[in-house]
PDB file of C-alpha atoms in Angstrom:
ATOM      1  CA  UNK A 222      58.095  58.236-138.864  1.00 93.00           C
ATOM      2  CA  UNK A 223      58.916  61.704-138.550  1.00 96.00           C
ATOM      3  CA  UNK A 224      62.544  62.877-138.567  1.00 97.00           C
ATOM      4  CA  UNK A 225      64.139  65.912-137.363  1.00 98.00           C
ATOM      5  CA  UNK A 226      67.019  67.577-138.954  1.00 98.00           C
ATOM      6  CA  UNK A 227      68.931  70.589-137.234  1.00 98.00           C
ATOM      7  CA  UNK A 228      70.223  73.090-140.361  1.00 98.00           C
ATOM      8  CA  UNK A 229      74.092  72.835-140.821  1.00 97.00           C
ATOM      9  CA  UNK A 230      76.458  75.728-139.154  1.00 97.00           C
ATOM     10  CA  UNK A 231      76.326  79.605-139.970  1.00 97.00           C
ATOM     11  CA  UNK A 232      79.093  81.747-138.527  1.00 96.00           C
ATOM     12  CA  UNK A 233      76.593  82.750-135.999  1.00 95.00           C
ATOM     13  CA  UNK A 234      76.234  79.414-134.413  1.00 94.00           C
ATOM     14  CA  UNK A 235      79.814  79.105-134.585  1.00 94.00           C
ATOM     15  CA  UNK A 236      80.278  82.594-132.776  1.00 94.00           C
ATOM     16  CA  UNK A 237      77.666  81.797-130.070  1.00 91.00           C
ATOM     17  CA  UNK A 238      75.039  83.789-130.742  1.00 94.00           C
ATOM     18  CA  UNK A 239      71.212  84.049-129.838  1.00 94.00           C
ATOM     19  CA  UNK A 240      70.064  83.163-133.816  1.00 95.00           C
ATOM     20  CA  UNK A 241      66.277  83.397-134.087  1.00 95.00           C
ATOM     21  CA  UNK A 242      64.346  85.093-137.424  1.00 96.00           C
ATOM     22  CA  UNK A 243      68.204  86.691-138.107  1.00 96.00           C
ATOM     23  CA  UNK A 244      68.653  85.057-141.955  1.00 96.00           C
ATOM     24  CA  UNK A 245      72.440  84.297-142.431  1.00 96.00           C
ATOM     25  CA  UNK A 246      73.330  81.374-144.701  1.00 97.00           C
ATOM     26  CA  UNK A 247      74.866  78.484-143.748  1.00 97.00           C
ATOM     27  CA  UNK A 248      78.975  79.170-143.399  1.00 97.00           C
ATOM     28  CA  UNK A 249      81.440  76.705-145.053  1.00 96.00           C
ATOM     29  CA  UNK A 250      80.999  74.068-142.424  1.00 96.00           C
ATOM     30  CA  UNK A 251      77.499  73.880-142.355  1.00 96.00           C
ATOM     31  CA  UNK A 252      77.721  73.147-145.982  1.00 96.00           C
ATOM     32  CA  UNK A 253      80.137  70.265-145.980  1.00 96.00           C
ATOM     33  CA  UNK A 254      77.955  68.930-142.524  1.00 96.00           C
ATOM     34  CA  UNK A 255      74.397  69.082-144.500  1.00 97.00           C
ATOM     35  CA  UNK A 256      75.838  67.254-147.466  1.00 96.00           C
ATOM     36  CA  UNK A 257      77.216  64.525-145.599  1.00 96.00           C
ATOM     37  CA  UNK A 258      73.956  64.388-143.707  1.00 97.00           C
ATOM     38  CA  UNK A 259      71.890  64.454-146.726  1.00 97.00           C
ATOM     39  CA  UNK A 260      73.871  60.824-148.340  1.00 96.00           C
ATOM     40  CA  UNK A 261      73.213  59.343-144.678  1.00 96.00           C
ATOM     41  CA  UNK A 262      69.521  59.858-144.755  1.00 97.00           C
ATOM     42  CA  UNK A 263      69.332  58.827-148.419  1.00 96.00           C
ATOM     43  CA  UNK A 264      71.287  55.318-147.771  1.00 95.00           C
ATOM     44  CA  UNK A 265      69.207  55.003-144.503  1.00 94.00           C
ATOM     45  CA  UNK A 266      66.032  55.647-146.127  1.00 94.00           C
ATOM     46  CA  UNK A 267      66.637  53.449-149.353  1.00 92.00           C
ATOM     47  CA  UNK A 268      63.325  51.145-149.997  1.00 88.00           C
ATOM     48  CA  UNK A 269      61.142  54.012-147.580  1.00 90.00           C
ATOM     49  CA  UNK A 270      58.394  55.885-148.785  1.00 92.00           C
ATOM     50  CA  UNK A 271      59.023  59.507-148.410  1.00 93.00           C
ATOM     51  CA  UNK A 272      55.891  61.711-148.168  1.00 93.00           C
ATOM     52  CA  UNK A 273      57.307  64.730-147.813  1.00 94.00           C
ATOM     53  CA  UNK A 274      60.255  67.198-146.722  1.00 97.00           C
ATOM     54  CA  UNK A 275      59.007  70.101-144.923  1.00 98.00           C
ATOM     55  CA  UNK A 276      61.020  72.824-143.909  1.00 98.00           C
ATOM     56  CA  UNK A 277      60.923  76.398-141.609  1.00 98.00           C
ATOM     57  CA  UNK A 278      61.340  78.841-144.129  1.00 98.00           C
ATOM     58  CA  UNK A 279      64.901  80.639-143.281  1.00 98.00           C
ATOM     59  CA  UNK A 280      67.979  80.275-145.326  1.00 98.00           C
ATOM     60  CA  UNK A 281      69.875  78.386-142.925  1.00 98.00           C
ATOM     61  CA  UNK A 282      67.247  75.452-143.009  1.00 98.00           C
ATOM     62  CA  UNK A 283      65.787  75.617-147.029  1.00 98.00           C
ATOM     63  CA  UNK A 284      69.663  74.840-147.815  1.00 98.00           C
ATOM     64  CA  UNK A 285      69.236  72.091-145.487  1.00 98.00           C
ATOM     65  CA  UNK A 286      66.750  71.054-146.746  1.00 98.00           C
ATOM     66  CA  UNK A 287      67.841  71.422-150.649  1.00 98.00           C
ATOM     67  CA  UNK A 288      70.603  68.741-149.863  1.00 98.00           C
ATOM     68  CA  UNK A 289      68.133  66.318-148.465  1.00 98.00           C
ATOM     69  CA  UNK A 290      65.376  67.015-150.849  1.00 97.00           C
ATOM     70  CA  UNK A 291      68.200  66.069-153.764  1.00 97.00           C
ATOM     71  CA  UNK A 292      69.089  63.770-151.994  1.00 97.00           C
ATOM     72  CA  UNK A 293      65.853  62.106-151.730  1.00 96.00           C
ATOM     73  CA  UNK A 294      64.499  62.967-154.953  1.00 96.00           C
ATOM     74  CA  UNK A 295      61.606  64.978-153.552  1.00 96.00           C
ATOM     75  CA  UNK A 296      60.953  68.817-153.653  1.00 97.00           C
ATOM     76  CA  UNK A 297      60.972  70.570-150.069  1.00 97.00           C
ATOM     77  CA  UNK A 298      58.152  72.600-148.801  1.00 97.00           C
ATOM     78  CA  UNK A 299      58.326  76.037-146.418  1.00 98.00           C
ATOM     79  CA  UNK A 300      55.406  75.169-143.462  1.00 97.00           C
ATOM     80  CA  UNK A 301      56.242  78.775-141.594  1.00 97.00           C
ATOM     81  CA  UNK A 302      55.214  77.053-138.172  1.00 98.00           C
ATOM     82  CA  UNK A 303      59.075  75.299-137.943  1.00 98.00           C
ATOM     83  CA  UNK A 304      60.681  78.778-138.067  1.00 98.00           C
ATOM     84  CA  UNK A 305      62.801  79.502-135.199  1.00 98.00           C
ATOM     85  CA  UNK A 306      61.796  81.096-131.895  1.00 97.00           C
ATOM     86  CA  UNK A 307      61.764  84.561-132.249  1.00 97.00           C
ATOM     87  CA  UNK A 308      64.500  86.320-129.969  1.00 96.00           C
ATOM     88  CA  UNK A 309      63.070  89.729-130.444  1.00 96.00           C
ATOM     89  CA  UNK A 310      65.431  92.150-129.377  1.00 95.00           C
ATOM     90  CA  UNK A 311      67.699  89.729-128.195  1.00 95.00           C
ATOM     91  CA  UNK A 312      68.457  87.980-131.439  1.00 96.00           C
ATOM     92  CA  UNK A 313      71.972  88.025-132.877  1.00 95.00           C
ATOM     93  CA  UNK A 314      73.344  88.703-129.225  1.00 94.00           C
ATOM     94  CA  UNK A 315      76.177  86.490-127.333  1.00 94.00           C
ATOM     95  CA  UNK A 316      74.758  84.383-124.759  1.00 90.00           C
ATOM     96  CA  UNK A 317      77.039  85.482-122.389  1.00 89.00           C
ATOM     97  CA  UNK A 318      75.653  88.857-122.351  1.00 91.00           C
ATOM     98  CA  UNK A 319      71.987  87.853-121.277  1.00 91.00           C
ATOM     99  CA  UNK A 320      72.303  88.100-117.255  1.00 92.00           C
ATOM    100  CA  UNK A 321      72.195  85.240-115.268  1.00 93.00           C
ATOM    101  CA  UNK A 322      68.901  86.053-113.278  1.00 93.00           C
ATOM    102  CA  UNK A 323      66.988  86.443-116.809  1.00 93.00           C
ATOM    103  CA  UNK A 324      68.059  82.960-117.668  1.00 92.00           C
ATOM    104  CA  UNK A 325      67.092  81.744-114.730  1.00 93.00           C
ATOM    105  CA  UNK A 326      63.349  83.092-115.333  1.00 93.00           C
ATOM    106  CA  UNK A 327      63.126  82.115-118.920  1.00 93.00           C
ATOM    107  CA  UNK A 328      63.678  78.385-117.393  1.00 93.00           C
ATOM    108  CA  UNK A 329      60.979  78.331-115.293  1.00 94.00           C
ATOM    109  CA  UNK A 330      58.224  80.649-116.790  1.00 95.00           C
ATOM    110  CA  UNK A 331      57.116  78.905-119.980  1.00 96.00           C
ATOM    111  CA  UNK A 332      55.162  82.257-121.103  1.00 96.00           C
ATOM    112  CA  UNK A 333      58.299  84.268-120.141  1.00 96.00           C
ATOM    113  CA  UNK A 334      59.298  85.802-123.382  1.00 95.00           C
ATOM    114  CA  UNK A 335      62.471  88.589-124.745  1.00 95.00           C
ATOM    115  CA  UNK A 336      61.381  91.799-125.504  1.00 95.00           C
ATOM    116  CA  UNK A 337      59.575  91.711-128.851  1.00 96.00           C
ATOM    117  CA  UNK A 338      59.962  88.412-129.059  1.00 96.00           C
ATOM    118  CA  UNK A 339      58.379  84.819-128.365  1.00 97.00           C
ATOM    119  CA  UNK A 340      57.409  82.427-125.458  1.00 97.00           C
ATOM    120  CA  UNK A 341      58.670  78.775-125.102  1.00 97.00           C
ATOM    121  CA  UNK A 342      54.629  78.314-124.824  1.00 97.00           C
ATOM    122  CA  UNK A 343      54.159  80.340-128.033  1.00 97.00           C
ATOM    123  CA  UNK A 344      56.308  78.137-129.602  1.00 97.00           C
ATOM    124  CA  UNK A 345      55.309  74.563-128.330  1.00 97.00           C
ATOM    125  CA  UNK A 346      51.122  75.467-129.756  1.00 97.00           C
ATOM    126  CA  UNK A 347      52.650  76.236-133.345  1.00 97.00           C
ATOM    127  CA  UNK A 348      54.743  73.203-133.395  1.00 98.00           C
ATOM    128  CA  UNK A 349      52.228  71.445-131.479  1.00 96.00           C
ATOM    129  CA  UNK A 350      50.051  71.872-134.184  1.00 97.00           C
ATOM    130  CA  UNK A 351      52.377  71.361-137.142  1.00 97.00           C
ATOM    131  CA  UNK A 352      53.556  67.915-135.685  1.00 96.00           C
ATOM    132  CA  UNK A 353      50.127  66.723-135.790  1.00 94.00           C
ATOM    133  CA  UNK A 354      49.542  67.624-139.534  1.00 94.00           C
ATOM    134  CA  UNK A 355      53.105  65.846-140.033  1.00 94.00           C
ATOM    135  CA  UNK A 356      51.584  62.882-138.071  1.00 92.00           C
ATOM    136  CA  UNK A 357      48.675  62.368-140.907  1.00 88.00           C
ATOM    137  CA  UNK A 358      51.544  63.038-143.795  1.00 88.00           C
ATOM    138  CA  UNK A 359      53.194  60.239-142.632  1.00 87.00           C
ATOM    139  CA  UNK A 360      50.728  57.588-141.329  1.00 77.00           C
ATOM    140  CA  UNK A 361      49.680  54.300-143.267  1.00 55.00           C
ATOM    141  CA  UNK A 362      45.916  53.400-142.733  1.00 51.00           C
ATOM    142  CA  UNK A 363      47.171  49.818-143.130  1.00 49.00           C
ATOM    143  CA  UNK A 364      47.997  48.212-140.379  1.00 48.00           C
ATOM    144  CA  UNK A 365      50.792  45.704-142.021  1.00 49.00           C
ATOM    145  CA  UNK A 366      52.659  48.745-143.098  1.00 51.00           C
ATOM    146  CA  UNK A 367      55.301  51.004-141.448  1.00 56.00           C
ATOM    147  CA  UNK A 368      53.673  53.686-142.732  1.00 69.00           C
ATOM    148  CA  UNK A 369      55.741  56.579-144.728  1.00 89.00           C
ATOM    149  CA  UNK A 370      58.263  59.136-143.479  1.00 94.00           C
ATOM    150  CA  UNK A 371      58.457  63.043-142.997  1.00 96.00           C
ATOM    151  CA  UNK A 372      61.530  64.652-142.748  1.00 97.00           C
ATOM    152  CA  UNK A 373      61.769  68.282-141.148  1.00 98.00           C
ATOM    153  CA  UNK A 374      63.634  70.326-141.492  1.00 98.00           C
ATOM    154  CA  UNK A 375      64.410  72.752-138.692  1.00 98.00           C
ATOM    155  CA  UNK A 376      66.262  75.084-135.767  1.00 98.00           C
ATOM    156  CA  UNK A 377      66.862  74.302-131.630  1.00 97.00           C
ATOM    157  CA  UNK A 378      63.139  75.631-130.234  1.00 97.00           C
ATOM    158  CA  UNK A 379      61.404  73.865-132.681  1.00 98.00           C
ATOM    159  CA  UNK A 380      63.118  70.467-132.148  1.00 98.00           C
ATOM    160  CA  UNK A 381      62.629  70.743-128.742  1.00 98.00           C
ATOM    161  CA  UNK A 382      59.137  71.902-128.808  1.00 98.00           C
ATOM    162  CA  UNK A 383      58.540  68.571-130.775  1.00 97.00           C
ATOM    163  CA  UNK A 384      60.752  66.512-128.315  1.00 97.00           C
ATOM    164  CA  UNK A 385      58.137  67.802-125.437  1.00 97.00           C
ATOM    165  CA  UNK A 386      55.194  67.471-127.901  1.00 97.00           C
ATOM    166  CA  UNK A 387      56.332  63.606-128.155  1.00 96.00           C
ATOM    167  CA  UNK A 388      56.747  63.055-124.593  1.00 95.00           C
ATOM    168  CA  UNK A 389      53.698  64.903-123.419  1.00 94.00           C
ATOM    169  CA  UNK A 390      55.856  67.084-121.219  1.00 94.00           C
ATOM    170  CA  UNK A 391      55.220  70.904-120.387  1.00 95.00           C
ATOM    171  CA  UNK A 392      57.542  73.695-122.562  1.00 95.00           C
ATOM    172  CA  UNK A 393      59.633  74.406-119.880  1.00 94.00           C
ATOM    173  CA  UNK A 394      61.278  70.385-119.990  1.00 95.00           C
ATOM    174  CA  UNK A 395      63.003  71.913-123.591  1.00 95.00           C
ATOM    175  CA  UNK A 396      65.714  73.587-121.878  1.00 95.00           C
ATOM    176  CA  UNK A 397      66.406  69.403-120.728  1.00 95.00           C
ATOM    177  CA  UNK A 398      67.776  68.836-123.925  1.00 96.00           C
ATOM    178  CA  UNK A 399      70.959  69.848-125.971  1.00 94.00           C
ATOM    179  CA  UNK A 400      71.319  70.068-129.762  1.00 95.00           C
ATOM    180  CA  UNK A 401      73.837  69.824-132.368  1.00 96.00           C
ATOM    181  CA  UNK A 402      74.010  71.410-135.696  1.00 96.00           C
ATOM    182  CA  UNK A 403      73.345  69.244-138.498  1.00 96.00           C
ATOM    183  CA  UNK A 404      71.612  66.537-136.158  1.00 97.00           C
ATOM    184  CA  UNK A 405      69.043  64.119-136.380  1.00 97.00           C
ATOM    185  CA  UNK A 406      66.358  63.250-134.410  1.00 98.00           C
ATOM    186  CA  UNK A 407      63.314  60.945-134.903  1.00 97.00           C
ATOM    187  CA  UNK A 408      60.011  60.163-133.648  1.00 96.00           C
ATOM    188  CA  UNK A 409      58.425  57.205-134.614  1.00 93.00           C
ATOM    189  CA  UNK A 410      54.546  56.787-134.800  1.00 86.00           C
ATOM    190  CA  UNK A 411      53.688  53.721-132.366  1.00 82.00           C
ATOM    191  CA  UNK A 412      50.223  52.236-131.808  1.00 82.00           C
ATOM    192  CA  UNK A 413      49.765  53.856-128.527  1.00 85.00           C
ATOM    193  CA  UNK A 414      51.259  57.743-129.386  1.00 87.00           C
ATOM    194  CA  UNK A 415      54.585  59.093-130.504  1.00 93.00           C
ATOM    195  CA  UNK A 416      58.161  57.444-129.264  1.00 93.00           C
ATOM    196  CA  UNK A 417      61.462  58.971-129.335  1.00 96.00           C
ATOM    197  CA  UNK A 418      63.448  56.551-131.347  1.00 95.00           C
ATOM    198  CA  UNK A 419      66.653  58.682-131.753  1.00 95.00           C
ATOM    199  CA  UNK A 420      67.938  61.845-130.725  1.00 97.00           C
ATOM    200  CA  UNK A 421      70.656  64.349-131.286  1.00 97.00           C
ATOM    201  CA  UNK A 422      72.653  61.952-134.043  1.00 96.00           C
ATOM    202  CA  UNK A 423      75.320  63.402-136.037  1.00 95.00           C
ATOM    203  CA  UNK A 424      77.197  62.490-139.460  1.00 89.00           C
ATOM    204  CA  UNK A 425      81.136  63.338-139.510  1.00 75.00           C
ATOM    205  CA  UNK A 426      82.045  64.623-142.740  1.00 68.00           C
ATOM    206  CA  UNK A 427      84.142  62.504-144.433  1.00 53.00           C
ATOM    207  CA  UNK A 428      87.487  63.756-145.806  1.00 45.00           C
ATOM    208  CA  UNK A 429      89.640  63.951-148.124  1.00 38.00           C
TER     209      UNK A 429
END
């Protein structure tokens, strides 16, 4: 099993910015958000093998992944290939100021990429091809067991990429799908290829 995990907020989520390779930490929010996430996962996953917690290598995601990893008694690693798309010149901008017609593009042309930046195609070979290392971490060559579980940890493109990745869809299909901060998502390994099992879960913070 393979699970997903969106890094908490940063004021630049929380402004509505374009946030690719831009480094900010995660704000307040995002802090209270990834420890609440981090006691779910460990009273979900109690009695689980845990091979590993992976995770892109920005700020926003290694504290994400610190949380979990303490969580979970088991020391994160950086695999570069879950970093965010890169927005080139575009990163750090408000949505609302990319014009409508270049949005429109961008949906359709899966090699259509910012200036300086990356392609939705780009980005679904790299993850592509991480997924399927994560797929070995986390099988069991015996058939009686469930096998072990991956957690990574990482941003929206990514996710998506390995949404598409599981359902054998083209990179274009990730602009289908809409993701929280501090979410969850899983794919589970089945006998005949990869299944969605959940998607897009949050954790409210408890209080008080």
């Amino acid at each position: 099993m393979i699970i997903l995990v969106r890094h908490g907020r940063t004021e630049a989520n929380h402004r509505g910015l374009l946030l690719g390779r831009a480094d900010p930490r995660l704000d307040e929010t995002g802090i209270v958000q990834v420890a609440a996430l981090a006691d779910y996962l460990a009273q979900e996953l109690i009695g689980r093998k845990i091979n590993a917690v992976v995770t892109s290598p920005l700020l926003r995601t290694q504290e994400t992944a610190a949380a979990i990893g303490q969580a979970l008694a088991v020391t994160p690693e950086v695999d570069e290939r879950l970093i965010e798309m890169n927005y080139g010149e575009w990163d750090q901008l408000p949505v609302d100021e990319i014009a409508p017609e270049v949005w429109k593009q961008w949906r359709v042309d899966p090699d259509f990429s910012p200036p300086g930046g990356e392609s939705l195609a780009q980005v679904q070979i790299r993850v592509g091809q991480c997924l399927d290392d994560l797929v070995r971490r986390a099988h069991s060559p015996d058939p009686d067991s469930p096998g072990g579980v991956v957690v990574a940890v990482s941003h929206t493109s990514p996710i998506k990429a390995a949404l598409v990745w599981a359902l054998r869809g083209s990179p274009e299909l990730a602009w289908r799908f809409r993701l929280s901060v501090a979410s969850i998502t899983e794919i589970t390994l089945g006998p005949f290829g990869p299944v969605v099992t959940r998607f897009n879960e949050t954790v409210t913070p408890s209080v008080g």
